[in-house]
Amino acid sequence: MEEPDREAVATAVQRVAGMLQRPDQLDKVEQYLRREARKKASVEARLKAAIQSQLDGVRTGLNQLHNALNDVKDIQQSLGDVSKDWRQSINTIESLKDVKDAVVQHSQLAAAVENLKNIFSVPEIVRETQDLIEQGELLQAHRKLMDLECSRDDLMYEQYRMDSKNTHDMNLIQNYFGKVHPLSEELAKQLWMVIQRSIVTVRRDPTLLVSVVRIIEREEKVDRRMMDRKKQTGFIPPGRPKKWKVKMFDVLEKTVITRIEGSQADTRESDKMWLVRHLEIIRRYKVEDLIIVKNLMVQCFPPSYSIFNRVLDLYHQALSSRIQELASEELEANEIVSLLTWVLNTYQSVEMMGNPELIPEVNVKSLKPLLSQDIVDQLLHKYMATLRSNIIAWLRKALETDKKDWDKNTEPEADQDGYFQTTLPAIVFQMFEQNLQVAAQISDDLKKKVLHLCLQQMNTFLNRYAEEAQLYKDEHLRNRQLPACYVQYMIAIINNCQTFKESIVSLKRKYLRNEDDIMGFGSSPMDTTLDSIANDGCSSLLDEVFMDLEQHLNDLMTRKWLGGSNTVDTICVTIEDYFNDFAKIKTHYNQEMTIKAHRKVVTEYIKAIMQKRISFRNAEERKEGAEKMIKEAEQFKFLFKRLTSGFIEDTDGLCNTIIDIAEVLKLTDPSLLYLEVSTLVGRYPDLRDDHIAALLAVRGDASREMKQTIIETVEQSQRQQSAGYTPIFKDIIVPTVPSLSVPKLLK
């Protein structure tokens, strides 16, 4: 059995096995047989129909092939007959050459007859055309011009066909129509004038612009026809192709360029804002012109011209060229900013290319940049270099102006809180603000660069400011009478430091968006410099106070003092008087000065004790002196409580040192002296042996052996310094008395 039969039997076995899987299916065997019989009959019927269809198709194909063979034989026979007839007619065709020449001559004569009227009326038509051009009837003038050109071109073409090498006749025709070409040029001038003024013309007389476009379209059709004939015959009339459409766009391009370049009304010499005015005029012109083109001119041109896109491209090219010319000039810093702001921001804003009236024809995102990134980078680099020079010059000038104010005989101005200040911080940061606002208009990156430059130059400026403040102080020390308002202006310098610090922080917060950027622009060096300037200023003012108090401090703990002088009263009055002026210092530095003054007064008082200016003679003097010391310590307490206004909780601590020393001096029982001194050392661990010796010397009743015993005992005791204790005796030096040498004793 062949393979297909075996496959068929196997398939049948599988199907039967599938039908008879259960016993109850045996009852349906007859039904299965009938169904399979029907399927078999259906398949056989379809197979017969398919075979019959194939046989019919083969029969039809054979008939068509037979017919095609017969047709090929007929065609072959016909081609043989045609070839035979052609060989027989060659001699006949050569004998018809004279007829052919006659036909050509007849054609030329027919063209001459057809144009005869125009040929004789050429001068008249030229005059009429000239008049029509002068009258502005451009369509009619062009129609007559086309008639003249058509007559000339037809005659020249026929002459070319008859004898292309006969230049004499060709020149004769061309000379006869010699005024036609100038007439065409004159008409073209009128067309270009209309095109040049198309923005104005389309609003006043749009039909005139439509007429010009129609004339150009006519000439374009003639150009195409002449170029096609040239390909066939090699003949092209003189002046063709005119390419008036190309010339029209050239005229539009020159018009746009002239409109942009002609918008510069001023120069730098006549007006510092010349560039801003120039760019604003360009902006206004371009927006107005594009709106007119979109709404009016588009209706006057065929859609194939894409007139809006063409004008948009012309404006962009002309504007880009003009901006590049401006960028290549020696621009000042403010002019560079104006140019970049206009190019990078204004150009794509709603004020210009993003104008709602230009949408959707203008897509701002698809606009090409007016300047390349390289040129923008060059301008930014130039701007930063110029700005750096300007900032240095501005800061130098501001400082020189401020220095002149320091020598005035009038007090500086005060702010709303009554603190003395000069205009220097306001001038400096107003300058920084202006430059940062300008930079922010261009880009965030430039803004950060300008901020970094400002802070960098500010750091350098503060070093110079510190030097000038020191020179101001040194100059004053040479003659303390000058300047008359030295104290007030030194206060203003100190306050300026605080203002500078606040302004730096404010500037960074205003122009930097996040904390990371703010932290990146560190100001620690500037804060350090400003604190140094302010602290030096405070020190110089305190020096001023204590130079005035020097004589009074020297009178402390002397016989004059003990005799009832008002030294401490004078000291308190002087300090209070100075601190009335120091109230004009801002709180932070004022508090530090008050603390320093408080400590300085107490230290000088203790120095006066340790310098052993007086040695009490008896218990009465010791009591009187100690009580006077306690009274004066209370005066100092009262004074500095009032001056500190509560910002120092413990104002009594330092003054209590004087009271504690007074208690040692006041002691009447010498046997208890060791105990008092030990208590004093326990409170003040930095109290040295020489201090104890000086203190006992002031008492005047301690023997040499007692002094030695007290000092040795105190030395053996352990001193413990509490956490909150601030040493006061550490820097107090006790003057030493030179000991007598052995040779001097022998002498």
Short mmCIF file of C-alpha atoms in Angstrom, two decimals, residues 373-723:
data_model
loop_
_atom_site.label_atom_id
_atom_site.label_comp_id
_atom_site.label_asym_id
_atom_site.label_seq_id
_atom_site.Cartn_x
_atom_site.Cartn_y
_atom_site.Cartn_z
CA GLN A 373 27.03 79.73 21.68
CA ASP A 374 30.68 80.61 21.04
CA ILE A 375 29.84 84.27 20.46
CA VAL A 376 27.56 84.29 23.52
CA ASP A 377 30.40 82.83 25.61
CA GLN A 378 32.82 85.42 24.26
CA LEU A 379 30.42 88.23 25.16
CA LEU A 380 29.88 86.80 28.64
CA HIS A 381 33.63 86.50 29.17
CA LYS A 382 34.12 90.08 28.00
CA TYR A 383 31.27 91.23 30.22
CA MET A 384 32.71 89.53 33.29
CA ALA A 385 36.15 91.04 32.64
CA THR A 386 34.67 94.52 32.15
CA LEU A 387 32.40 94.12 35.17
CA ARG A 388 35.34 93.09 37.32
CA SER A 389 37.26 96.23 36.33
CA ASN A 390 34.18 98.38 36.90
CA ILE A 391 33.47 96.88 40.33
CA ILE A 392 37.07 97.47 41.42
CA ALA A 393 36.86 101.07 40.24
CA TRP A 394 33.43 101.62 41.83
CA LEU A 395 34.55 100.17 45.16
CA ARG A 396 37.71 102.25 45.14
CA LYS A 397 35.74 105.40 44.38
CA ALA A 398 33.11 104.58 47.03
CA LEU A 399 35.81 104.11 49.67
CA GLU A 400 37.58 107.35 48.71
CA THR A 401 34.27 109.22 49.00
CA ASP A 402 33.59 107.62 52.38
CA LYS A 403 37.08 108.52 53.63
CA LYS A 404 36.46 112.18 52.84
CA ASP A 405 33.37 112.06 55.07
CA TRP A 406 35.47 110.76 57.99
CA ASP A 407 37.23 114.13 58.27
CA LYS A 408 34.04 116.20 58.38
CA ASN A 409 33.19 118.36 61.39
CA THR A 410 29.61 117.08 61.42
CA GLU A 411 28.39 113.80 62.81
CA PRO A 412 27.48 110.98 60.40
CA GLU A 413 23.86 110.21 59.66
CA ALA A 414 21.94 107.75 61.82
CA ASP A 415 19.62 105.00 60.64
CA GLN A 416 16.01 104.58 61.78
CA ASP A 417 17.20 102.98 65.03
CA GLY A 418 19.58 105.83 65.82
CA TYR A 419 22.82 103.99 64.99
CA PHE A 420 25.55 106.01 63.28
CA GLN A 421 26.38 104.88 59.76
CA THR A 422 27.85 106.10 56.50
CA THR A 423 26.47 105.59 53.01
CA LEU A 424 29.23 103.15 52.04
CA PRO A 425 27.30 99.85 52.59
CA ALA A 426 24.24 101.20 50.79
CA ILE A 427 26.31 102.38 47.82
CA VAL A 428 28.26 99.12 47.57
CA PHE A 429 25.27 96.81 47.78
CA GLN A 430 23.11 98.98 45.56
CA MET A 431 25.82 98.55 42.93
CA PHE A 432 25.88 94.78 43.54
CA GLU A 433 22.06 94.62 43.38
CA GLN A 434 21.95 96.45 40.06
CA ASN A 435 24.50 94.13 38.46
CA LEU A 436 22.83 91.01 39.86
CA GLN A 437 19.40 92.10 38.66
CA VAL A 438 20.83 92.65 35.21
CA ALA A 439 22.64 89.29 35.24
CA ALA A 440 19.49 87.50 36.43
CA GLN A 441 17.70 88.72 33.30
CA ILE A 442 20.20 86.81 31.16
CA SER A 443 20.61 83.48 32.96
CA ASP A 444 20.91 81.84 36.38
CA ASP A 445 24.44 80.75 35.56
CA LEU A 446 25.56 84.31 34.86
CA LYS A 447 23.78 85.48 38.01
CA LYS A 448 25.83 83.05 40.10
CA LYS A 449 29.04 84.09 38.37
CA VAL A 450 28.32 87.78 39.03
CA LEU A 451 27.44 87.03 42.66
CA HIS A 452 30.70 85.12 43.07
CA LEU A 453 32.59 88.03 41.48
CA CYS A 454 30.88 90.55 43.77
CA LEU A 455 31.69 88.55 46.89
CA GLN A 456 35.24 87.97 45.72
CA GLN A 457 35.81 91.69 45.17
CA MET A 458 34.02 92.43 48.42
CA ASN A 459 36.58 90.31 50.26
CA THR A 460 39.44 92.29 48.68
CA PHE A 461 37.63 95.55 49.37
CA LEU A 462 37.20 94.72 53.06
CA ASN A 463 40.94 94.20 53.44
CA ARG A 464 41.46 97.68 52.01
CA TYR A 465 38.72 98.99 54.27
CA ALA A 466 40.54 97.53 57.29
CA GLU A 467 43.78 99.22 56.21
CA GLU A 468 42.07 102.60 55.79
CA ALA A 469 40.36 102.29 59.19
CA GLN A 470 43.75 101.57 60.79
CA LEU A 471 45.33 104.55 59.01
CA TYR A 472 42.43 106.70 60.24
CA LYS A 473 43.14 105.61 63.80
CA ASP A 474 46.90 106.17 63.47
CA GLU A 475 46.35 109.64 62.03
CA HIS A 476 44.08 110.50 64.94
CA LEU A 477 46.65 109.34 67.50
CA ARG A 478 49.15 111.87 66.10
CA ASN A 479 46.74 114.65 66.99
CA ARG A 480 43.82 113.59 69.13
CA GLN A 481 42.02 116.86 68.44
CA LEU A 482 41.51 115.86 64.81
CA PRO A 483 39.24 114.82 63.23
CA ALA A 484 36.64 116.55 65.33
CA CYS A 485 34.14 113.67 65.00
CA TYR A 486 36.63 110.81 65.18
CA VAL A 487 34.63 108.85 67.76
CA GLN A 488 31.36 109.21 65.84
CA TYR A 489 32.87 108.10 62.53
CA MET A 490 34.70 105.20 64.15
CA ILE A 491 31.31 104.14 65.53
CA ALA A 492 29.90 104.41 62.00
CA ILE A 493 32.74 102.21 60.69
CA ILE A 494 31.93 99.59 63.35
CA ASN A 495 28.23 99.70 62.48
CA ASN A 496 29.08 99.43 58.78
CA CYS A 497 30.72 96.07 59.51
CA GLN A 498 27.46 94.73 60.92
CA THR A 499 25.54 96.19 57.97
CA PHE A 500 27.98 94.56 55.55
CA LYS A 501 27.50 91.16 57.21
CA GLU A 502 23.70 91.44 57.11
CA SER A 503 23.75 92.66 53.51
CA ILE A 504 25.98 89.79 52.37
CA VAL A 505 23.60 87.24 53.90
CA SER A 506 20.59 89.03 52.41
CA LEU A 507 22.21 89.17 48.98
CA LYS A 508 22.95 85.45 48.94
CA ARG A 509 19.47 84.50 50.10
CA LYS A 510 17.87 86.72 47.50
CA TYR A 511 19.84 85.47 44.52
CA LEU A 512 20.47 81.83 45.46
CA ARG A 513 17.47 79.49 45.50
CA ASN A 514 18.55 76.72 47.87
CA GLU A 515 20.66 76.26 50.96
CA ASP A 516 23.29 74.19 49.12
CA ASP A 517 24.05 77.12 46.82
CA ILE A 518 24.11 79.51 49.77
CA MET A 519 26.54 77.28 51.66
CA GLY A 520 28.65 76.98 48.50
CA PHE A 521 29.18 80.73 48.54
CA GLY A 522 30.98 80.81 51.88
CA SER A 523 31.43 84.17 53.63
CA SER A 524 33.61 83.07 56.57
CA PRO A 525 36.70 85.03 55.42
CA MET A 526 34.60 88.19 55.03
CA ASP A 527 32.92 87.66 58.41
CA THR A 528 36.35 87.26 59.97
CA THR A 529 37.63 90.43 58.31
CA LEU A 530 34.54 92.40 59.31
CA ASP A 531 34.74 91.20 62.90
CA SER A 532 38.42 92.14 62.93
CA ILE A 533 37.66 95.65 61.63
CA ALA A 534 34.84 96.08 64.16
CA ASN A 535 36.90 94.72 67.07
CA ASP A 536 39.83 96.96 66.14
CA GLY A 537 37.43 99.88 66.01
CA CYS A 538 35.98 99.01 69.41
CA SER A 539 39.49 98.67 70.83
CA SER A 540 40.50 102.05 69.43
CA LEU A 541 37.43 103.65 71.03
CA LEU A 542 38.22 102.01 74.37
CA ASP A 543 41.80 103.21 74.00
CA GLU A 544 40.36 106.68 73.49
CA VAL A 545 38.43 106.34 76.74
CA PHE A 546 41.36 105.11 78.78
CA MET A 547 43.77 107.65 77.34
CA ASP A 548 41.45 110.29 78.79
CA LEU A 549 41.33 108.33 82.06
CA GLU A 550 45.06 107.70 82.27
CA GLN A 551 45.85 110.48 84.72
CA HIS A 552 42.87 109.64 86.90
CA LEU A 553 43.78 105.95 86.95
CA ASN A 554 47.30 106.91 87.98
CA ASP A 555 45.83 108.78 90.96
CA LEU A 556 44.17 105.65 92.31
CA MET A 557 45.63 104.15 95.52
CA THR A 558 47.82 107.16 96.17
CA ARG A 559 48.00 109.58 99.08
CA LYS A 560 46.05 112.06 97.01
CA TRP A 561 43.33 109.45 96.47
CA LEU A 562 43.26 108.59 100.17
CA GLY A 563 43.04 112.28 101.05
CA GLY A 564 39.56 112.44 99.51
CA SER A 565 39.95 113.07 95.75
CA ASN A 566 37.01 112.50 93.39
CA THR A 567 39.04 110.32 91.02
CA VAL A 568 36.50 107.50 90.69
CA ASP A 569 33.64 109.97 90.25
CA THR A 570 35.53 111.50 87.37
CA ILE A 571 36.26 108.06 85.92
CA CYS A 572 32.58 107.06 86.08
CA VAL A 573 31.39 110.33 84.55
CA THR A 574 33.93 110.06 81.73
CA ILE A 575 33.01 106.44 80.96
CA GLU A 576 29.30 107.24 81.02
CA ASP A 577 29.83 110.22 78.75
CA TYR A 578 31.72 108.11 76.24
CA PHE A 579 29.19 105.31 76.42
CA ASN A 580 26.39 107.75 75.64
CA ASP A 581 28.12 108.07 72.29
CA PHE A 582 28.79 104.33 72.19
CA ALA A 583 25.02 103.78 72.42
CA LYS A 584 25.08 104.60 68.70
CA ILE A 585 26.97 101.34 68.17
CA LYS A 586 24.83 98.37 67.17
CA THR A 587 23.92 96.06 70.03
CA HIS A 588 26.29 93.19 69.31
CA TYR A 589 29.46 95.28 69.31
CA ASN A 590 28.13 97.63 72.03
CA GLN A 591 27.74 94.71 74.41
CA GLU A 592 31.26 93.49 73.73
CA MET A 593 32.65 96.98 74.30
CA THR A 594 30.79 97.34 77.60
CA ILE A 595 32.12 94.00 78.81
CA LYS A 596 35.66 94.96 77.81
CA ALA A 597 35.37 98.39 79.45
CA HIS A 598 34.04 96.82 82.63
CA ARG A 599 36.93 94.39 82.79
CA LYS A 600 39.46 97.07 81.87
CA VAL A 601 38.34 99.41 84.68
CA VAL A 602 38.52 96.67 87.31
CA THR A 603 41.87 95.47 85.98
CA GLU A 604 43.33 99.00 86.07
CA TYR A 605 42.05 99.43 89.62
CA ILE A 606 43.70 96.19 90.71
CA LYS A 607 46.87 97.21 88.89
CA ALA A 608 46.87 100.40 90.93
CA ILE A 609 46.73 98.28 94.09
CA MET A 610 49.48 95.92 92.95
CA GLN A 611 51.77 98.78 91.97
CA LYS A 612 52.10 99.63 95.72
CA ARG A 613 51.57 103.32 95.20
CA ILE A 614 50.58 103.61 98.86
CA SER A 615 51.43 101.73 102.05
CA PHE A 616 48.97 102.28 104.86
CA ARG A 617 50.59 103.51 108.06
CA ASN A 618 48.08 102.29 110.57
CA ALA A 619 44.79 100.46 111.01
CA GLU A 620 42.83 103.69 110.66
CA GLU A 621 44.24 104.33 107.18
CA ARG A 622 43.67 100.71 106.22
CA LYS A 623 40.04 100.95 107.30
CA GLU A 624 39.55 104.28 105.52
CA GLY A 625 41.21 103.04 102.35
CA ALA A 626 39.33 99.73 102.33
CA GLU A 627 35.96 101.42 102.83
CA LYS A 628 36.78 103.85 100.03
CA MET A 629 37.64 100.88 97.77
CA ILE A 630 34.35 99.17 98.65
CA LYS A 631 32.42 102.37 97.98
CA GLU A 632 34.12 102.84 94.63
CA ALA A 633 33.51 99.20 93.70
CA GLU A 634 29.80 99.79 94.34
CA GLN A 635 29.98 102.88 92.11
CA PHE A 636 31.44 100.74 89.33
CA LYS A 637 28.71 98.14 89.86
CA PHE A 638 25.99 100.76 89.56
CA LEU A 639 27.61 102.30 86.49
CA PHE A 640 27.99 99.07 84.54
CA LYS A 641 24.57 97.76 85.53
CA ARG A 642 23.13 100.84 83.91
CA LEU A 643 25.38 100.55 80.86
CA THR A 644 24.72 96.85 80.28
CA SER A 645 20.94 97.34 80.51
CA GLY A 646 20.52 93.78 81.72
CA PHE A 647 22.26 91.89 78.91
CA ILE A 648 24.89 90.73 81.46
CA GLU A 649 23.40 88.84 84.37
CA ASP A 650 26.46 89.00 86.64
CA THR A 651 27.85 92.54 86.61
CA ASP A 652 29.00 92.32 90.23
CA GLY A 653 31.57 89.55 89.81
CA LEU A 654 34.46 91.70 88.62
CA CYS A 655 33.76 94.54 91.03
CA ASN A 656 33.59 92.03 93.90
CA THR A 657 37.28 91.37 93.28
CA ILE A 658 38.02 94.92 94.49
CA ILE A 659 35.76 94.35 97.51
CA ASP A 660 37.50 91.05 98.33
CA ILE A 661 40.90 92.76 98.19
CA ALA A 662 39.54 95.58 100.36
CA GLU A 663 38.44 93.04 102.95
CA VAL A 664 42.03 91.78 103.16
CA LEU A 665 43.32 95.31 103.59
CA LYS A 666 40.60 96.14 106.13
CA LEU A 667 41.43 93.19 108.44
CA THR A 668 42.44 94.46 111.89
CA ASP A 669 43.76 91.21 113.41
CA PRO A 670 47.06 90.25 111.70
CA SER A 671 46.79 86.71 113.04
CA LEU A 672 43.81 86.15 110.75
CA LEU A 673 45.65 87.50 107.73
CA TYR A 674 46.71 84.04 106.52
CA LEU A 675 43.09 82.87 106.60
CA GLU A 676 41.89 85.89 104.58
CA VAL A 677 44.66 85.51 102.02
CA SER A 678 43.91 81.78 101.68
CA THR A 679 40.23 82.60 101.10
CA LEU A 680 41.23 85.18 98.47
CA VAL A 681 43.48 82.65 96.70
CA GLY A 682 40.67 80.10 96.77
CA ARG A 683 38.38 82.52 94.96
CA TYR A 684 41.03 83.70 92.52
CA PRO A 685 43.32 80.76 91.64
CA ASP A 686 45.43 82.93 89.27
CA LEU A 687 46.57 85.11 92.20
CA ARG A 688 50.36 84.80 92.24
CA ASP A 689 52.92 85.17 95.01
CA ASP A 690 53.98 88.60 93.82
CA HIS A 691 50.36 89.72 93.98
CA ILE A 692 50.12 88.52 97.62
CA ALA A 693 53.39 90.25 98.46
CA ALA A 694 52.21 93.49 96.90
CA LEU A 695 48.89 93.25 98.75
CA LEU A 696 50.65 92.75 102.11
CA ALA A 697 52.97 95.61 101.27
CA VAL A 698 49.99 97.92 100.78
CA ARG A 699 48.68 96.88 104.22
CA GLY A 700 51.96 98.09 105.68
CA ASP A 701 51.76 96.05 108.91
CA ALA A 702 53.01 92.64 107.82
CA SER A 703 56.58 91.78 108.83
CA ARG A 704 58.98 90.16 106.46
CA GLU A 705 58.71 86.83 108.24
CA MET A 706 54.90 86.97 108.15
CA LYS A 707 54.93 87.67 104.42
CA GLN A 708 57.30 84.78 103.83
CA THR A 709 55.22 82.42 105.95
CA ILE A 710 51.92 83.37 104.26
CA ILE A 711 53.37 83.05 100.76
CA GLU A 712 55.02 79.68 101.50
CA THR A 713 51.86 78.31 103.10
CA VAL A 714 49.69 79.46 100.21
CA GLU A 715 52.10 77.92 97.74
CA GLN A 716 51.72 74.53 99.42
CA SER A 717 47.93 74.67 99.24
CA GLN A 718 46.14 73.19 96.21
CA ARG A 719 44.43 75.69 93.91
CA GLN A 720 41.35 74.57 92.00
CA GLN A 721 39.90 76.74 89.25
CA SER A 722 36.12 76.54 88.81
CA ALA A 723 34.63 75.96 85.35
#
